[in-house]
Each structure stands twice: as C-alpha cells, then as structure tokens.
Coordinates of C-alpha atoms and ligand atoms in Angstrom, one line a residue:
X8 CA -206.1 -120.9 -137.7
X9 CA -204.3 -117.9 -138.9
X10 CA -206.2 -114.7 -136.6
X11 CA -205.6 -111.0 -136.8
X12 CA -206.2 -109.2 -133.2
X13 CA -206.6 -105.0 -134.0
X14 CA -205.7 -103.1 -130.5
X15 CA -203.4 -104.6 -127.9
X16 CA -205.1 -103.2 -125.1
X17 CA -206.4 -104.9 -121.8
X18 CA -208.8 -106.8 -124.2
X19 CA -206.7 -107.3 -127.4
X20 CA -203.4 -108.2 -125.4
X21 CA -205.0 -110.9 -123.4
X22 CA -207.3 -112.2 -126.0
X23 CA -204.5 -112.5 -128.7
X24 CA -201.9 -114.0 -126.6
X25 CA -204.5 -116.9 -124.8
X26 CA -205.4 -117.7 -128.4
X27 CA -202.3 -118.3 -129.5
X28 CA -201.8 -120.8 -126.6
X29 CA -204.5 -122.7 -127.6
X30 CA -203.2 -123.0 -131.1
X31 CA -203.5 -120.8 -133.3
X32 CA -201.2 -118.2 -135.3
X33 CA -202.1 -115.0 -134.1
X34 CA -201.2 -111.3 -135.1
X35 CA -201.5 -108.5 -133.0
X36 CA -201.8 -105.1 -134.3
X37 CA -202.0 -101.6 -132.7
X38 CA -201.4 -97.9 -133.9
X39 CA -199.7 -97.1 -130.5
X40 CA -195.9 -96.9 -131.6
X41 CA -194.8 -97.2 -128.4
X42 CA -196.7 -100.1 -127.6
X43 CA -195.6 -102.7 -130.5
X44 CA -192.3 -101.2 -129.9
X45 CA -192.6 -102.5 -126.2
X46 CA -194.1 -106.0 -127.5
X47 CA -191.6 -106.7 -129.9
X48 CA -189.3 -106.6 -127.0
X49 CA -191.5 -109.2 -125.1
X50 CA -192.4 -106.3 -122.2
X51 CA -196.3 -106.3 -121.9
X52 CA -197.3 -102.6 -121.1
X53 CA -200.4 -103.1 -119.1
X54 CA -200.0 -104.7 -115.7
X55 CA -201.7 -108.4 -115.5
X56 CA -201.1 -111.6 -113.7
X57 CA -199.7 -114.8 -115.9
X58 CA -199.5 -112.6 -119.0
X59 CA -196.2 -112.0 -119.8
X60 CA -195.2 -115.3 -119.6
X61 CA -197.5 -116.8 -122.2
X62 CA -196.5 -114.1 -124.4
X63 CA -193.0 -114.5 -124.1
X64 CA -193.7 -118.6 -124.9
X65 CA -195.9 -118.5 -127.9
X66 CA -193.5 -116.0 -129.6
X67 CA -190.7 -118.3 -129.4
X68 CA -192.8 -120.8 -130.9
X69 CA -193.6 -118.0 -133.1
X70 CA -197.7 -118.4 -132.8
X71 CA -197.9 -114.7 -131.4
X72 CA -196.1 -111.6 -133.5
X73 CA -196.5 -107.7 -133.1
X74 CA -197.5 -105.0 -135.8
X75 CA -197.6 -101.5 -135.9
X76 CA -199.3 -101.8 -139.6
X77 CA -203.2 -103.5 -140.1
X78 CA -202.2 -104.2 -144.0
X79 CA -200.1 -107.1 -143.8
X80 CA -202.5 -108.2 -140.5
X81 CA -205.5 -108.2 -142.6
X82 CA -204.1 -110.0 -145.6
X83 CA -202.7 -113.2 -143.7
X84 CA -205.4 -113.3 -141.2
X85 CA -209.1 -115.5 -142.0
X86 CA -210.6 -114.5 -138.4
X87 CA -209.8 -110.3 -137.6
X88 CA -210.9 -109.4 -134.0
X89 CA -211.9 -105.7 -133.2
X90 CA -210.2 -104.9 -129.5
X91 CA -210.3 -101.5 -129.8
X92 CA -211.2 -98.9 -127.3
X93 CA -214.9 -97.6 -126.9
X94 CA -214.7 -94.7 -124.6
X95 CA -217.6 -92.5 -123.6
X96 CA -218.0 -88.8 -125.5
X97 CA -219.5 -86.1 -123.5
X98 CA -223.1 -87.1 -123.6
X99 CA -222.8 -90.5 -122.4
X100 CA -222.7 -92.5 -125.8
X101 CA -219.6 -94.8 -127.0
X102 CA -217.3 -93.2 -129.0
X103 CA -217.4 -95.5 -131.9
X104 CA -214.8 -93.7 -134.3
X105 CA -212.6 -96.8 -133.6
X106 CA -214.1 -99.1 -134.3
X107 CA -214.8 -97.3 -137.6
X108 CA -211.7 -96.4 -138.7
X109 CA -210.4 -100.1 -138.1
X110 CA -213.7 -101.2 -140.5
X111 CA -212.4 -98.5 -142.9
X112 CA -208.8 -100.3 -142.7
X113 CA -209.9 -104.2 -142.9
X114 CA -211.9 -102.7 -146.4
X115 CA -209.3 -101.8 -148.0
X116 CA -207.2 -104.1 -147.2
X117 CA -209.2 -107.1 -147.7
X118 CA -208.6 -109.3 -151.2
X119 CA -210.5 -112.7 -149.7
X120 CA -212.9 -113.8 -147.6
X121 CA -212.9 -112.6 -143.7
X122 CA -215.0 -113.1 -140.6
X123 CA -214.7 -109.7 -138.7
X124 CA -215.5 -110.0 -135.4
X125 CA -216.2 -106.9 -132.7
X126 CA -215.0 -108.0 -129.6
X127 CA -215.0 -104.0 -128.3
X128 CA -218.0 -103.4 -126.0
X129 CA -220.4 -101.6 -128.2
X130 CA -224.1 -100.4 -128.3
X131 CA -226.8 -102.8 -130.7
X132 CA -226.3 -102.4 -134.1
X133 CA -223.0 -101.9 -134.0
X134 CA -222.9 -104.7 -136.4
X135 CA -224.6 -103.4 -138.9
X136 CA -223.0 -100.3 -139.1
X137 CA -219.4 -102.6 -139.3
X138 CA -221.3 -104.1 -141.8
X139 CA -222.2 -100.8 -143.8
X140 CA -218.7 -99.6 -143.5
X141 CA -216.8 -102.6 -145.0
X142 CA -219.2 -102.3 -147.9
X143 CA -219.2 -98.7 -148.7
X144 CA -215.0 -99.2 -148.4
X145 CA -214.3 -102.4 -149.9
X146 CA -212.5 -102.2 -153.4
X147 CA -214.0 -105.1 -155.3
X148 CA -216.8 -107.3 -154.5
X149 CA -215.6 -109.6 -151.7
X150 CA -217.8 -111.4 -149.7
X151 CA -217.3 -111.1 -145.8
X152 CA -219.0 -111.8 -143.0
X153 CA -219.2 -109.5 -140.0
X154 CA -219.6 -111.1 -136.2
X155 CA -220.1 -110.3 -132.3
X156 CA -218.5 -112.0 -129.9
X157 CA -218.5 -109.6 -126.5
X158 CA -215.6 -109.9 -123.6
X159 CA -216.4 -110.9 -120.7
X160 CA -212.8 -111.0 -118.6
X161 CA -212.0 -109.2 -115.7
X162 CA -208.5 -107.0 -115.1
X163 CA -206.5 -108.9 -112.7
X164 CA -208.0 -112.5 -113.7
X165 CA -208.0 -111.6 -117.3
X166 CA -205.7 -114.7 -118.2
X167 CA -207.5 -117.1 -116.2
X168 CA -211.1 -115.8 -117.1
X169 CA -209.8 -116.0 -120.8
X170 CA -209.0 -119.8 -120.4
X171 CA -212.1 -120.1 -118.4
X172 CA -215.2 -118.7 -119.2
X173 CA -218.5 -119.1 -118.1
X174 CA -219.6 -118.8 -121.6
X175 CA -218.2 -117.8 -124.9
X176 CA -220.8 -115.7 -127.0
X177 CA -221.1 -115.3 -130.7
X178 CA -223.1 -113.4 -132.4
X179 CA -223.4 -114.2 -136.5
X180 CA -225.9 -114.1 -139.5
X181 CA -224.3 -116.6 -141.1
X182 CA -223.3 -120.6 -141.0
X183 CA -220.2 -119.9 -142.0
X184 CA -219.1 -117.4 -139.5
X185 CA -220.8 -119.7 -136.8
X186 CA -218.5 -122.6 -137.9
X187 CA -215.5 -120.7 -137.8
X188 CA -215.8 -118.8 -134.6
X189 CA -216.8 -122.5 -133.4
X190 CA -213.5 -123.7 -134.5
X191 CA -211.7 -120.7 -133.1
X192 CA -213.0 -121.4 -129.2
X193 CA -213.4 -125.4 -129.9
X194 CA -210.0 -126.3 -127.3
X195 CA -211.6 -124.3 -124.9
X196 CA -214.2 -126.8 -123.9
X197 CA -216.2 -124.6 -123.0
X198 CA -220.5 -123.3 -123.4
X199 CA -220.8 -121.5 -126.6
X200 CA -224.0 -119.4 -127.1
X201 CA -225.3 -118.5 -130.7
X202 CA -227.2 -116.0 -131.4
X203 CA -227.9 -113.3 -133.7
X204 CA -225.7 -110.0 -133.8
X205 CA -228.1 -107.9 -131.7
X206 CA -228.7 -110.1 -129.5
X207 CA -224.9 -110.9 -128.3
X208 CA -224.4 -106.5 -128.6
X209 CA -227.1 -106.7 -125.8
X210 CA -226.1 -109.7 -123.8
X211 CA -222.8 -107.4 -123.4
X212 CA -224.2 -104.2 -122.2
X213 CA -227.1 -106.3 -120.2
X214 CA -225.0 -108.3 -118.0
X215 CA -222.3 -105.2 -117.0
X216 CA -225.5 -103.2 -116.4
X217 CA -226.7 -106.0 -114.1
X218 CA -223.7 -106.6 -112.3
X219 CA -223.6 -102.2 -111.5
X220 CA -227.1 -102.6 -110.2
X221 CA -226.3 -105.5 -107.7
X222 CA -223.1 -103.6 -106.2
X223 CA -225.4 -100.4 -106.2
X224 CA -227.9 -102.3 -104.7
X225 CA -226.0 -103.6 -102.0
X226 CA -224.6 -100.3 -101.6
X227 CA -228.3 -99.2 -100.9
X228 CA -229.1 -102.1 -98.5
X229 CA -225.4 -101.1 -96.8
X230 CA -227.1 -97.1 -96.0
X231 CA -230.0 -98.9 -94.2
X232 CA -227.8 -101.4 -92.4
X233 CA -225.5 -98.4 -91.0
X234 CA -228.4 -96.1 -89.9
X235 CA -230.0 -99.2 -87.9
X236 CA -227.5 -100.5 -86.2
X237 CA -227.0 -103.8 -89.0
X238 CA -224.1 -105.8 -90.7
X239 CA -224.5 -105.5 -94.6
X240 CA -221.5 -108.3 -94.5
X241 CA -224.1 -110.2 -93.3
X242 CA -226.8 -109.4 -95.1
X243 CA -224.7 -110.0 -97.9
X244 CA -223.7 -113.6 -96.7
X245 CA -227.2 -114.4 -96.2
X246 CA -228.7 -113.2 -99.3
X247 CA -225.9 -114.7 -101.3
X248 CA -226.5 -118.2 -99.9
X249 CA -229.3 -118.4 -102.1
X250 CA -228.5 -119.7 -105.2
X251 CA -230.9 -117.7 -107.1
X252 CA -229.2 -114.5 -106.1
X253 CA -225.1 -115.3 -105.5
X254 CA -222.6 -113.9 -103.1
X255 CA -220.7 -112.1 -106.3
X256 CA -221.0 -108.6 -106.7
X257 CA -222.7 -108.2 -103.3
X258 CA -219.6 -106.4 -101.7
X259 CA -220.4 -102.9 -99.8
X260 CA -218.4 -100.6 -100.7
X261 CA -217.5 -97.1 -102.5
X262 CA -218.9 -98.4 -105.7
X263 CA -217.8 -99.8 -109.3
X264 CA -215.1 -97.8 -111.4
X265 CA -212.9 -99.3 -114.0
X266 CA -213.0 -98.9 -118.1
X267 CA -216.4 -101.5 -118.4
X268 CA -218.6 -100.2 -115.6
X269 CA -219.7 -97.0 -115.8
X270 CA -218.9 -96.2 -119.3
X271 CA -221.3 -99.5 -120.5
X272 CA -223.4 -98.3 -118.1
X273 CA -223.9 -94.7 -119.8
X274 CA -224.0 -96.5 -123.0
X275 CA -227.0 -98.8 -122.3
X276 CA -228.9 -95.8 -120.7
X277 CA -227.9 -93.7 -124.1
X278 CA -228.9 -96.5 -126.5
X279 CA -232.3 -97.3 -124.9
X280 CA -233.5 -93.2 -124.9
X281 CA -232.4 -93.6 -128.8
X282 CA -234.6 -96.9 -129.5
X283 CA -237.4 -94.8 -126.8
X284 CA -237.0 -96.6 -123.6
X285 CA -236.7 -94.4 -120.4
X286 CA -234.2 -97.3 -118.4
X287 CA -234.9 -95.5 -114.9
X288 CA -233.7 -98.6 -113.0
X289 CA -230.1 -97.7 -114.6
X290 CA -230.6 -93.8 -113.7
X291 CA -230.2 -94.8 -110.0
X292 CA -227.8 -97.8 -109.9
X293 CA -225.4 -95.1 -111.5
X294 CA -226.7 -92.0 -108.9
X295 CA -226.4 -94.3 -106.3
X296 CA -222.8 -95.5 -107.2
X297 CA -221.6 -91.4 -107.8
X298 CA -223.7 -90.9 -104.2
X299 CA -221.2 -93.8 -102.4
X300 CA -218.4 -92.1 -103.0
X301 CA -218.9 -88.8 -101.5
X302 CA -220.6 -91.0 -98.5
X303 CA -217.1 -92.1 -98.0
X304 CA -215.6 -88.0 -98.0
X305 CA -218.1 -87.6 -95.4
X306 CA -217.1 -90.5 -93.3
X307 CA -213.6 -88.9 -93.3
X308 CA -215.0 -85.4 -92.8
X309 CA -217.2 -86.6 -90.1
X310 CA -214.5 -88.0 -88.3
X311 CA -211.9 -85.2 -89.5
X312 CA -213.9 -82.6 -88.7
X313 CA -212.2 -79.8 -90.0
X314 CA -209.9 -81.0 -93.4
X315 CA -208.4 -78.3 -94.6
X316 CA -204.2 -79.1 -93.5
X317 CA -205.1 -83.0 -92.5
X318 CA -202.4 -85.4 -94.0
X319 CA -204.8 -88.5 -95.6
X320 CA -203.0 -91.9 -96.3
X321 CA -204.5 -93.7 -98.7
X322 CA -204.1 -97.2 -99.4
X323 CA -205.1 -98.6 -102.9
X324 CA -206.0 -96.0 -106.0
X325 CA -206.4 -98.5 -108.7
X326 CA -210.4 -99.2 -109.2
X327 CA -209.9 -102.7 -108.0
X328 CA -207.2 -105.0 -106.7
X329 CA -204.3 -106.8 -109.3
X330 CA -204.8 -104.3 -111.8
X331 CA -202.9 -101.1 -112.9
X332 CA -206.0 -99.6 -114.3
X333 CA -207.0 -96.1 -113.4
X334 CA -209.9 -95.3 -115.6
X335 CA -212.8 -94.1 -113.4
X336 CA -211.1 -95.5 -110.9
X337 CA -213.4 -94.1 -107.4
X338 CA -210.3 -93.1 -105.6
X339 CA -210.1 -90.2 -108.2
X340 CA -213.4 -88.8 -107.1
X341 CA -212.6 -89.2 -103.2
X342 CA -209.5 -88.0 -103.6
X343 CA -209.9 -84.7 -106.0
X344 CA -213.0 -83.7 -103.2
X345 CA -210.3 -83.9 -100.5
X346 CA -208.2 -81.9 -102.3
X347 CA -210.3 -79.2 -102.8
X348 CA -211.2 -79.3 -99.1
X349 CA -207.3 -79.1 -98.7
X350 CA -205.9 -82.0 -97.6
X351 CA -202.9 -83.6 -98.0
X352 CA -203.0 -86.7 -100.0
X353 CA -199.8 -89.7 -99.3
X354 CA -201.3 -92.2 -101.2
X355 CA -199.5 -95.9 -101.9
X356 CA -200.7 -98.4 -104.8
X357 CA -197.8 -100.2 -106.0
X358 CA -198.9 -101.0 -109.5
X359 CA -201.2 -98.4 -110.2
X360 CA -198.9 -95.5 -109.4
X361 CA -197.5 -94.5 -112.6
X362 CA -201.0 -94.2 -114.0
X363 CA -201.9 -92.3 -110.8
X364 CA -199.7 -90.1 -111.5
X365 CA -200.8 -89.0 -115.1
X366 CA -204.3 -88.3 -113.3
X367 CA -203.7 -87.1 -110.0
X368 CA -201.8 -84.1 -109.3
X369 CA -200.5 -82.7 -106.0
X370 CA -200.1 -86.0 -104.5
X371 CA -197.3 -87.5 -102.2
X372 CA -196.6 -91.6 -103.8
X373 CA -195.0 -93.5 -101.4
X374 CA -193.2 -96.6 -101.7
X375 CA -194.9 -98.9 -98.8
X376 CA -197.9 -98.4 -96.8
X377 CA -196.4 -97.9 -94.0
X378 CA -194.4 -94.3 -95.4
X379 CA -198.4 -93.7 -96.9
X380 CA -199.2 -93.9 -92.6
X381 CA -196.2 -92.2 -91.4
X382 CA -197.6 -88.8 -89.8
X383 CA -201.2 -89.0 -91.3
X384 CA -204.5 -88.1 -89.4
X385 CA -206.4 -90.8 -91.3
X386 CA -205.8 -93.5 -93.7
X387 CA -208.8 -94.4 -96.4
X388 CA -208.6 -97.5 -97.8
X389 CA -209.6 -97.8 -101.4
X390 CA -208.6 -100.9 -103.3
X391 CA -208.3 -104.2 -101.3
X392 CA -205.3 -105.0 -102.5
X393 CA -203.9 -108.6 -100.8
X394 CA -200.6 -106.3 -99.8
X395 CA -203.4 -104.0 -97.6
X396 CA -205.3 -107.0 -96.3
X397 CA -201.9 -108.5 -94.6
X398 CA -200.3 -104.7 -93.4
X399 CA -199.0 -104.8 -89.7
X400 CA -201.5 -103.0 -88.2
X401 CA -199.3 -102.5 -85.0
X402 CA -196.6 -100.7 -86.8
X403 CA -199.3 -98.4 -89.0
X404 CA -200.9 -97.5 -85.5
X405 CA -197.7 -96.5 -84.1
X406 CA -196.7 -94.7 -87.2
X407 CA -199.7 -92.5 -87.7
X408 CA -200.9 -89.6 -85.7
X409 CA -203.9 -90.6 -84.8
X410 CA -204.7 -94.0 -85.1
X411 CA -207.5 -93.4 -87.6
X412 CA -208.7 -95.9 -90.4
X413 CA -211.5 -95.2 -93.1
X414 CA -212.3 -98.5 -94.4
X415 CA -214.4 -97.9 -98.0
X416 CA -213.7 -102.1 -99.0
X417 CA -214.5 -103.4 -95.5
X418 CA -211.1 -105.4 -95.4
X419 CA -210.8 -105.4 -91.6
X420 CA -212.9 -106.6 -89.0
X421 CA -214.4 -104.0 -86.9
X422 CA -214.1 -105.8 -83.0
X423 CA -210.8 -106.7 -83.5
X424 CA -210.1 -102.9 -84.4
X425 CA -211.7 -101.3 -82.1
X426 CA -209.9 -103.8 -79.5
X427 CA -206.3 -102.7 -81.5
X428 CA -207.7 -99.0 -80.4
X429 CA -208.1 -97.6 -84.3
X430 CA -211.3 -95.6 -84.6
X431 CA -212.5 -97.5 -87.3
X432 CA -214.9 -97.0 -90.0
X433 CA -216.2 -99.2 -92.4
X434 CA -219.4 -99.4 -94.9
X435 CA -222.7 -100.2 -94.0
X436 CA -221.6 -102.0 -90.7
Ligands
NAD505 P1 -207.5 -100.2 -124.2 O1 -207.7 -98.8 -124.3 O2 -206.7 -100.9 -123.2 O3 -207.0 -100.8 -125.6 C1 -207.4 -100.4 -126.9 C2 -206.2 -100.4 -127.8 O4 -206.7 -100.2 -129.2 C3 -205.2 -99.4 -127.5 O5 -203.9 -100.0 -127.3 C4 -205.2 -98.5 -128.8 O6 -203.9 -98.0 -129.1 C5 -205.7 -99.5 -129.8 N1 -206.2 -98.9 -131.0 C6 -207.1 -97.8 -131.2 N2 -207.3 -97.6 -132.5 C7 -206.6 -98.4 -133.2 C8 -206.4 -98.7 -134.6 N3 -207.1 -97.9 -135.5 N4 -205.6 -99.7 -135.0 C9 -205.0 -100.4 -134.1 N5 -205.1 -100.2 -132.7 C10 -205.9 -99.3 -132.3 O7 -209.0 -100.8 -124.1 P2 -209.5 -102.2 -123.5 O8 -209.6 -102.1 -122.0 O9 -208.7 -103.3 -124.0 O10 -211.0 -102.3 -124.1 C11 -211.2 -102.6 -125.4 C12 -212.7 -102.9 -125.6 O11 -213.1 -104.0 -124.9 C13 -213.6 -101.8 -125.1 O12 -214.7 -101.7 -125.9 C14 -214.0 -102.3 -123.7 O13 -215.2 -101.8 -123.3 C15 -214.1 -103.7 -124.0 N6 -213.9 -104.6 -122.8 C16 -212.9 -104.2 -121.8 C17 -212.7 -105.0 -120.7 C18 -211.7 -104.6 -119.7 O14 -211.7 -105.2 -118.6 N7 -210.8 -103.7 -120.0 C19 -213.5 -106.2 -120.5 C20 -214.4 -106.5 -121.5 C21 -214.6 -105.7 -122.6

C-alpha cells in the first residue's frame, strides 16, 4: 500500500520505517529542514535501538523515502498518518495547532480519495474537528474518510513494540476506512480493536492515565513502606504476582517524565473539566508524582545537610533508560532545585547529553561515570541505565569523597551496600 507518514518524530520515524518493513511504500514527511536533510543521508536524529538499520534497508529497497514538502506526499499516498507533535500550552490542554495545520495541508492537496489517520495523542473529538477542517479546506468535493489509530510504543523498545503490539487500535466511521487500516496492520498478526473514533481518542488518553496512577501509586505505597520499616520491592513483587494487577509499572521510584506521561495526563484532566467531569483521582496521581521528586532533593539534603558548595554526581538524566529523550524528564526538576540550593551538578548520561545540554545550564557532562564520581559528596542516580546497573562500585567508592549514593530507581541492593560501606539510599526501602 502506498502510505504517507506527516512528522518524523519518535512516533512518525518509527512508525514509518516498521511499515515499510512490513511491505508497504512509505513516505515520510516533516517541516524540520534539518531533519529530512539528516534522513536523506540515512542518519536517524532521534536516538533508538534497531532503528537505523531498518531505515537504511527499506530505502535501498526503496520502500521508505524522505520529504521536506506534504504536496507530492499527499498526492501518491491512499493511507496519510498524522505523527505530529501535541505538546501541552500553558493551561494544561494539547496544543492542537499541528495537527491543524497538517489537516489544512492534506485539504488542499487532496484530488482522490484518502483515509487520514491521527496517530498523535490527542483529546476526544479530535476527529471531528480533523474532520471539520478537511471540509472547510478541501477544493472540490472529494470524499475522505478521517480515522484514529492511537500509539502505544515506548522510547527505547519503540522498534520492537512497533512489530509487537499488544493491540493495534482503530478508530473509524466507516467500512471502508476499517478495511483499509485492516489491510495496513494485516502482516502484523496481531489483535486489532475497532471501534468508533471517540472511543479509540479515549482508549489513548485512558490507558497512559492508568499506567501514571499505578507508578504514583506505588510511589504512595513506597512513603508508607519507608516510614515503617517495609520493602516496597517487595510489596511490589507480591502485589504484581497477581495476575489481576501485574508487576509492570509497579517500580518505586522518582516518578514518570517523558513526552506521553504527564502531558496526556494534563490533557485528560483538561478534557474531562470541559465535558464537566471533576477527574480528582488524576489530580493526585500527578501531585503525587511532582511530590516524589522533591522527596528525592530531601533524601540528598537530609543526608547533605548543608548543600550549598556540595559537588553532586549524577548518573542518568534522560526520563528513562535507552532513550535520548529529555522532555519532562524528572532529573530536570531534581536537578534545577539543587541548583538553586547551590550545588555543583557533574552529571553523565551518554545518550541523552546533548539534549541535556539545550535544557540544563551550569552543568559539568562527563564522559564516564566514573569522572561524574570523581571528587563528588554524593551521586543521585536518576535513570537506570544498564551502563549504571553494571558500574564498579569499588572504583566509584574510591573515587568519590564520600562514599555516598542516592538511589531514586532502586538499582542496587541495599545489604550488599551497606556491607561495600556506601551510605546508601534508596526509595521506599
Ligand atoms: P516529536 O516532537 O518527536 O515529533 C513530531 C514531529 O512532527 C517533529 O519532527 C516535527 O518537526 C514534525 N512536524 C510538526 N508539524 C509538522 C508539519 N506541519 N508537517 C510536517 N511535520 C511536522 O513527537 P513524538 O514524540 O513523535 O510524538 C508525536 C505524537 O505521538 C504526540 O502526540 C505524542 O503524544 C504521541 N505519542 C508519542 C509517543 C512517544 O513515546 N514519544 C508514544 C505514543 C504516542
């Protein structure tokens, strides 16, 4: 099938080049210069496990092409997919002038039949106002039919969740549109779930929203296990053995981040006060995941004591491990409050640095955990990167002041540091 992807970001990369594995002809289009320019060299700009290779195969096999321009896209494309961004605005709602102006561009450049689908996370009714928005902008009567079909991958497994999802959702008001995204995910294999277009907006926002409240729950469970003397890993454990609830998303910790998280969070919350729906439950997962954060400044400070001149190591930034993303990324948070207590900040994350650095100001990147230890009062660990998880914990004890370590991922186990001498913190054991 000939497809058109619009935005090559995390989303649109991913999803264009995995369905041009399976098959199909695939065009990717963004507006970022920069970025095609990168593409059409075969260089993926985003940092992602497995990607680049696929990429560089199916444009050989010239499945997969770059384009700065949606015209020529639109025209040879049947399927279009809407990847663009969604980012929050001031008061919490999705900034949904992307996904607007693409609509704007797919009308006017439409002369035949096309199934639009919005694979951006966006609040319910999204559709219909896609649906509006061709109309008011297309040039002659063409008929069209406008589809959801939410994203469920994750950063780091994005390639593998892509080829392997738990369940592929459309959303349509139409046979047609049905049958074709059908066709689309048919090598797949895998469960497809059809529903109507509001329903498949929801199921998006729904599920991220869930997923927050069970890390913020366990979060909560983790302040009741350290002030009694418990082991939330093994609460965790224990509550996760039961099928009806699931180990995932049970990890203690210093909360979500990331681009999906907080931001679909905000959005759900925002959308439900507009259809009159107080969502209080969502109110708290998101205080409680804001409140984790600063409960790791004050591990640090507790232990610290005074902060002002300390040197703080800090091992991961990005908001979770095999990912270069930074967006809402917790370490921000934690580290911008140490700051402004005045610490100094070494911090190492070898593929989230460079984004780090358009963030974060004032802070000393090192090359290797081990320079990020060198000297320091304290290291905070951040992101559980596999590189932390195997450091030589002899040689960062003998390299830091004070043998120190501020766990907020629990990576380590607390018995066999306390026996290594570190003073060693964790959450909610
Ligand atoms: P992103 O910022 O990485 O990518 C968006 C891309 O769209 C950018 O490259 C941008 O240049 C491009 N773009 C914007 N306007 C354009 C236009 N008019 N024409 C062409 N290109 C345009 O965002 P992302 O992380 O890929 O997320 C995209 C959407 O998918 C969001 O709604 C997000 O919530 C959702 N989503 C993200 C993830 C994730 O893990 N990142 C997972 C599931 C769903």
């Amino acid at each position: 099938m000939r497809l058109a992807v619009i935005g090559t970001g995390y989303v649109g990369l991913t999803t264009g080049v995995c369905l041009a594995e399976i098959g199909h002809t695939v065009i990717c289009v963004d507006n970022d210069k920069k970025k095609i320019s990168l593409l059409k060299k075969n260089k993926v700009p985003i940092y992602e496990p497995g990607l680049e290779k696929i990429l560089k195969k199916n444009v050989k096999s010239r499945r997969l092409s770059f384009a700065g321009n949606i015209k020529d896209a639109i025209k040879k494309s049947e399927v279009i997919f809407i990847c663009v961004g969604t980012p929050p605005r001031e008061d919490g709602s999705a900034d949904l002038s992307y996904i607007e102006n693409v609509a704007e561009e797919i009308a006017k450049n439409m002369d035949n039949y096309k199934l639009i689908v919005d694979k951006s996370t966006v609040p319910v009714e999204t559709g219909e106002k896609v649906e509006i928005t061709i109309k008011r902008n297309l040039k002659k009567n063409i008929s069209f039919d406008v589809a959801s079909n939410p994203e469920f991958l994750r950063e780091g497994s994005a390639v593998y969740d892509t080829f392997n999802p738990d369940r592929v959702v459309i959303g349509v008001s139409s046979k047609r549109a049905e049958d074709i995204l059908k066709k689309v995910y048919r090598p797949l294999k895998t469960q497809i779930l059809v529903t109507d277009i509001k329903s498949a907006e929801i199921i998006k926002h729904a599920s991220n929203s869930f997923l927050a409240t069970k890390i913020s729950f366990i979060n909560a469970v983790a302040n009741i296990c350290e002030r009694c003397g418990a082991d939330v890993e093994k609460v965790a454990e224990g509550m996760g053995l039961d099928k009806r609830i699931g180990r995932s998303f049970l990890n203690a910790g210093i909360g979500f981040g990331g681009f999906c998280f907080p931001k679909d969070l905000e959005a759900f919350l925002w959308i439900s006060k507009k259809l009159g729906y107080n969502f209080e439950l969502l109110k708290n997962v998101k205080e409680i995941n804001e409140k984790q954060k600063q409960h790791l400044v004050k591990k640090i400070e507790d232990t610290l004591w005074v902060i002002k001149g300390k040197t703080i190591g800090i091992l991961g930034l990005a908001f979770k491990p095999n990912t270069d993303d930074m967006r809402f990324a917790p370490s921000i948070d934690i580290i911008n409050s140490l700051q402004s207590e005045g610490a100094r900040i070494k911090a190492y994350d070898s593929k989230a640095k460079e984004r780090a650095k358009e963030i974060l100001e004032n802070v000393i990147y090192c090359s290797n955990p081990y320079e990020a230890a060198k000297g320091s009062d304290c290291l905070a660990i951040l992101t559980e990167w596999d590189e932390v998880k195997k450091i030589d914990l002899k040689k960062i004890k003998k390299l830091m002041k004070h043998p120190i370590i501020i766990d907020g991922r629990n990576v380590f186990d607390p018995d066999k540091m306390k026996k290594m001498g570190f003073l060693y913190k964790s959450i909610g054991r």
